[in-house]
Tab-separated table of C-alpha atoms in Angstrom:
chain	number	residue	atom	x	y	z
A	213	MET	CA	-9.311	20.327	-14.678
A	214	PRO	CA	-12.534	22.382	-15.006
A	215	ILE	CA	-15.745	20.389	-15.283
A	216	VAL	CA	-16.608	21.957	-18.647
A	217	THR	CA	-13.262	20.862	-20.048
A	218	ALA	CA	-13.635	17.365	-18.602
A	219	ILE	CA	-17.118	16.942	-20.064
A	220	GLU	CA	-15.615	17.571	-23.490
A	221	PHE	CA	-13.954	14.162	-23.121
A	222	LEU	CA	-17.389	12.499	-23.062
A	223	ARG	CA	-18.147	10.970	-26.423
A	224	PRO	CA	-21.547	11.157	-28.161
A	225	MET	CA	-22.161	7.532	-27.183
A	226	ASP	CA	-21.774	8.525	-23.541
A	227	TYR	CA	-24.736	10.867	-23.907
A	228	VAL	CA	-26.692	8.168	-25.741
A	229	ALA	CA	-25.961	5.811	-22.850
A	230	LEU	CA	-27.190	8.355	-20.307
A	231	VAL	CA	-30.399	8.929	-22.258
A	232	THR	CA	-30.923	5.173	-22.546
A	233	LEU	CA	-30.454	4.704	-18.805
A	234	PHE	CA	-32.850	7.436	-17.695
A	235	ALA	CA	-35.404	6.828	-20.448
A	236	GLY	CA	-35.481	3.126	-19.636
A	237	TRP	CA	-35.816	3.878	-15.919
A	238	TRP	CA	-38.737	6.256	-16.500
A	239	ALA	CA	-40.481	4.079	-19.101
A	240	ILE	CA	-40.465	0.824	-17.146
A	241	SER	CA	-41.459	2.611	-13.932
A	242	TRP	CA	-44.418	4.270	-15.645
A	243	ARG	CA	-45.524	1.020	-17.269
A	244	ILE	CA	-45.316	-0.914	-14.000
A	245	GLU	CA	-47.334	1.673	-12.078
A	246	HIS	CA	-49.782	2.444	-14.923
A	247	PRO	CA	-50.340	-0.879	-16.694
A	248	HIS	CA	-53.212	-1.659	-19.029
A	249	ALA	CA	-56.280	-2.879	-17.160
A	250	SER	CA	-56.165	-6.203	-19.001
A	251	LYS	CA	-52.511	-6.826	-18.071
A	252	PRO	CA	-51.804	-5.627	-14.525
A	253	SER	CA	-48.293	-5.722	-13.163
A	254	VAL	CA	-47.222	-7.691	-10.107
A	255	SER	CA	-46.920	-4.422	-8.175
A	256	VAL	CA	-50.523	-3.482	-8.961
A	257	LEU	CA	-51.767	-6.963	-8.083
A	258	MET	CA	-49.907	-6.901	-4.788
A	259	GLY	CA	-51.438	-3.509	-4.044
A	260	GLN	CA	-54.868	-5.099	-4.351
A	261	TYR	CA	-53.842	-7.904	-2.019
A	262	ARG	CA	-52.591	-5.375	0.514
A	263	ARG	CA	-56.027	-3.796	0.676
A	264	LEU	CA	-57.584	-7.247	0.919
A	265	TRP	CA	-55.167	-8.046	3.747
A	266	MET	CA	-56.457	-5.116	5.792
A	267	GLN	CA	-60.051	-6.112	5.137
A	268	GLU	CA	-59.334	-9.611	6.413
A	269	MET	CA	-57.462	-8.211	9.411
A	270	VAL	CA	-60.706	-6.702	10.682
A	271	HIS	CA	-62.085	-10.203	11.297
A	272	ARG	CA	-58.848	-11.657	12.716
A	273	GLU	CA	-58.500	-11.858	16.464
A	274	PRO	CA	-55.940	-11.424	17.838
A	275	ARG	CA	-54.041	-9.419	15.224
A	276	ILE	CA	-50.560	-10.484	16.256
A	277	PHE	CA	-49.876	-12.021	12.844
A	278	ASP	CA	-50.598	-8.722	11.063
A	279	ALA	CA	-48.304	-6.768	13.389
A	280	GLN	CA	-45.526	-9.303	12.817
A	281	MET	CA	-45.920	-9.041	9.053
A	282	ILE	CA	-45.588	-5.245	9.120
A	283	GLY	CA	-42.519	-5.686	11.307
A	284	HIS	CA	-40.934	-7.957	8.705
A	285	LEU	CA	-41.680	-5.443	5.948
A	286	ARG	CA	-40.092	-2.660	7.980
A	287	GLN	CA	-36.999	-4.778	8.558
A	288	GLY	CA	-36.658	-5.287	4.806
A	289	ALA	CA	-36.828	-1.540	4.141
A	290	ALA	CA	-34.367	-0.855	6.963
A	291	PHE	CA	-31.926	-3.438	5.580
A	292	PHE	CA	-31.861	-1.881	2.125
A	293	ALA	CA	-31.590	1.624	3.599
A	294	SER	CA	-28.580	0.534	5.651
A	295	SER	CA	-27.032	-1.204	2.636
A	296	SER	CA	-27.482	1.969	0.584
A	297	MET	CA	-25.715	3.991	3.261
A	298	LEU	CA	-22.760	1.602	3.159
A	299	ALA	CA	-22.661	1.820	-0.646
A	300	ILE	CA	-22.716	5.623	-0.489
A	301	GLY	CA	-19.843	5.625	1.984
A	302	GLY	CA	-17.841	3.245	-0.201
A	303	GLY	CA	-18.497	5.348	-3.284
A	304	ILE	CA	-17.365	8.528	-1.561
A	305	ALA	CA	-14.192	6.784	-0.419
A	306	LEU	CA	-13.586	5.564	-3.963
A	307	ILE	CA	-13.952	9.086	-5.361
A	308	GLY	CA	-11.158	10.119	-3.030
A	309	ASN	CA	-8.907	7.434	-4.528
A	310	THR	CA	-9.713	7.405	-8.226
A	311	ASP	CA	-6.126	6.856	-9.372
A	312	GLN	CA	-6.343	3.136	-8.673
A	313	LEU	CA	-9.761	2.948	-10.346
A	314	ARG	CA	-8.410	4.826	-13.331
A	315	SER	CA	-5.559	2.363	-13.684
A	316	VAL	CA	-7.931	-0.626	-13.686
A	317	ALA	CA	-10.382	1.091	-16.041
A	318	ARG	CA	-7.570	1.974	-18.440
A	319	ASP	CA	-6.630	-1.693	-18.665
A	320	LEU	CA	-10.251	-2.660	-19.379
A	321	THR	CA	-11.238	0.116	-21.764
A	322	GLN	CA	-7.875	1.037	-23.308
A	323	ARG	CA	-8.738	4.727	-22.806
A	324	ASP	CA	-6.725	7.272	-20.860
A	325	ASP	CA	-9.543	9.556	-19.704
A	326	PRO	CA	-8.906	12.243	-17.066
A	327	VAL	CA	-9.629	11.436	-13.434
A	328	LEU	CA	-12.611	13.799	-13.388
A	329	ILE	CA	-14.386	11.662	-15.988
A	330	TRP	CA	-14.251	8.674	-13.635
A	331	GLU	CA	-15.430	10.890	-10.796
A	332	ILE	CA	-18.430	11.991	-12.870
A	333	LYS	CA	-19.316	8.360	-13.522
A	334	LEU	CA	-19.042	7.546	-9.829
A	335	ILE	CA	-21.120	10.597	-8.911
A	336	LEU	CA	-23.926	9.341	-11.166
A	337	LEU	CA	-23.818	6.022	-9.344
A	338	LEU	CA	-23.870	7.791	-5.969
A	339	LEU	CA	-26.798	9.999	-6.976
A	340	LEU	CA	-28.856	6.960	-7.943
A	341	ILE	CA	-27.980	5.102	-4.751
A	342	SER	CA	-28.791	8.208	-2.703
A	343	THR	CA	-32.174	8.441	-4.434
A	344	ALA	CA	-32.823	4.796	-3.605
A	345	PHE	CA	-31.823	5.438	0.005
A	346	LEU	CA	-34.353	8.255	0.337
A	347	LYS	CA	-37.080	6.025	-1.080
A	348	TYR	CA	-36.244	3.229	1.358
A	349	VAL	CA	-36.350	5.672	4.271
A	350	TRP	CA	-39.738	6.982	3.114
A	351	ALA	CA	-41.024	3.421	2.777
A	352	LEU	CA	-39.821	2.736	6.317
A	353	ARG	CA	-41.763	5.716	7.630
A	354	LEU	CA	-44.883	4.745	5.697
A	355	PHE	CA	-44.763	1.219	7.119
A	356	GLY	CA	-44.623	2.893	10.531
A	357	TYR	CA	-47.717	4.925	9.642
A	358	THR	CA	-49.392	1.704	8.551
A	359	THR	CA	-48.738	0.200	11.984
A	360	VAL	CA	-50.369	3.194	13.672
A	361	LEU	CA	-53.414	3.043	11.394
A	362	MET	CA	-53.744	-0.704	11.952
A	363	SER	CA	-53.757	-0.036	15.678
A	364	ALA	CA	-56.533	2.497	15.154
A	365	VAL	CA	-58.833	-0.064	13.497
A	366	PRO	CA	-61.607	-0.853	16.036
A	367	ASN	CA	-61.864	-4.385	17.375
A	368	ASN	CA	-65.549	-4.430	16.490
A	369	PRO	CA	-65.794	-5.726	12.876
A	370	ASN	CA	-69.200	-4.097	12.516
A	371	GLY	CA	-68.202	-0.723	13.928
A	372	PRO	CA	-69.134	2.413	11.941
A	373	GLN	CA	-65.475	3.332	11.246
A	374	THR	CA	-63.920	-0.133	11.104
A	375	ALA	CA	-64.046	-0.604	7.319
A	376	GLU	CA	-62.895	2.958	6.684
A	377	ARG	CA	-59.939	2.659	9.069
A	378	ALA	CA	-58.937	-0.656	7.517
A	379	ALA	CA	-59.085	0.905	4.040
A	380	GLN	CA	-56.841	3.746	5.232
A	381	ALA	CA	-54.303	1.270	6.574
A	382	GLY	CA	-54.436	-0.628	3.277
A	383	ASP	CA	-53.874	2.519	1.228
A	384	ILE	CA	-50.886	3.624	3.333
A	385	SER	CA	-49.464	0.109	3.077
A	386	ARG	CA	-49.757	0.341	-0.705
A	387	LEU	CA	-47.911	3.670	-0.688
A	388	ALA	CA	-45.185	2.166	1.485
A	389	ALA	CA	-44.809	-0.762	-0.898
A	390	ARG	CA	-44.701	1.604	-3.881
A	391	ALA	CA	-41.908	3.636	-2.278
A	392	PHE	CA	-40.001	0.440	-1.512
A	393	THR	CA	-40.335	-0.952	-5.042
A	394	ARG	CA	-39.288	2.407	-6.474
A	395	GLY	CA	-36.210	2.208	-4.300
A	396	MET	CA	-35.514	-1.293	-5.605
A	397	ARG	CA	-35.856	-0.170	-9.225
A	398	THR	CA	-33.526	2.747	-8.555
A	399	THR	CA	-30.994	0.341	-7.063
A	400	TYR	CA	-31.218	-1.850	-10.168
A	401	PHE	CA	-30.483	1.109	-12.437
A	402	ALA	CA	-27.707	2.268	-10.123
A	403	LEU	CA	-26.054	-1.097	-10.709
A	404	ALA	CA	-26.611	-0.639	-14.444
A	405	SER	CA	-24.956	2.786	-14.295
A	406	ALA	CA	-21.850	1.170	-12.780
A	407	ALA	CA	-21.294	-0.467	-16.179
A	408	TRP	CA	-20.464	3.023	-17.500
A	409	LEU	CA	-17.014	2.505	-15.996
A	410	LEU	CA	-16.479	-0.044	-18.758
A	411	GLY	CA	-17.753	2.305	-21.457
A	412	PRO	CA	-21.022	3.647	-22.887
A	413	TRP	CA	-21.930	0.464	-24.730
A	414	ALA	CA	-21.655	-1.507	-21.508
A	415	MET	CA	-24.083	0.862	-19.787
A	416	ILE	CA	-26.517	0.706	-22.724
A	417	VAL	CA	-26.520	-3.090	-22.574
A	418	ALA	CA	-26.877	-3.030	-18.776
A	419	ALA	CA	-29.770	-0.544	-18.921
A	420	LEU	CA	-31.649	-2.543	-21.554
A	421	ALA	CA	-31.019	-5.763	-19.627
A	422	THR	CA	-32.422	-4.123	-16.483
A	423	VAL	CA	-35.540	-2.965	-18.315
A	424	THR	CA	-36.042	-6.443	-19.753
A	425	MET	CA	-35.594	-8.079	-16.369
A	426	LEU	CA	-38.086	-5.742	-14.677
A	427	TRP	CA	-40.642	-6.189	-17.451
A	428	ARG	CA	-40.387	-9.958	-17.237
A	429	ARG	CA	-40.754	-10.008	-13.457
A	430	GLU	CA	-43.742	-7.682	-13.504
A	431	PHE	CA	-45.605	-8.946	-16.572
A	432	ALA	CA	-44.358	-12.419	-17.533
A	433	SER	CA	-43.246	-14.151	-14.349
A	434	ASN	CA	-44.507	-17.272	-12.617
A	435	ALA	CA	-45.294	-15.139	-9.569
A	436	ARG	CA	-47.746	-13.078	-11.623
A	437	ASP	CA	-49.461	-16.247	-12.858
A	438	VAL	CA	-49.925	-17.361	-9.258
A	439	LEU	CA	-51.375	-13.994	-8.225
A	440	LEU	CA	-53.862	-14.127	-11.095
A	441	ARG	CA	-54.967	-17.643	-10.222
A	442	VAL	CA	-57.405	-16.323	-7.585
A	443	PRO	CA	-57.976	-12.556	-8.026
A	444	ALA	CA	-58.173	-10.355	-4.945
A	445	ASN	CA	-61.888	-9.578	-4.680
A	446	LEU	CA	-62.209	-6.270	-2.870
A	447	ASP	CA	-65.390	-5.102	-1.232
A	448	HIS	CA	-64.788	-1.599	-2.546
């Protein structure tokens, strides 16, 4: 069945669900990364602490603890990248066997849509997971860059380039964390898109629930209250 013909089977609510998913993804991402100065998000607060971490590293000798921490962060990014690869492989295998999925979906939704419709829904899920995978891989590389820059920080705390090198390492660490959190958000919305298999209303509810969850964790969580208890005072 041609794609144009198959798309005709999508109902108006399917398009509303797609708009809700992508609009919610963009809106919450923008708000998290560009919050009001009086109400910073957890991601922004943690970015400040990452710069503070590198400033404190200058005065820590030896710096084994800092190297271990970067190693743990890299392992986290590598784990999610590997998990994304497995999910992509499973999704591709499922596309090759959509008849069974169609049978289950028909029982749940009471709709006899063509196989290509289910393939389109799975492709959306795969595209989101693939996007998350690329972000995890980029975060992994940036954490590697952070390790190199940390190694380039002079051992002399009062050296002419020490503070500047530490600030560079802090900034790259913040970029790595941003790429990782973007990958996490993309994974969340990929899971929300899987609800499309149950129908457009299910995906709308899942997308709105994901936005609500992310907003609460970034702006109304206990973790945020703890971070605000003692602000990260940066030298610059």
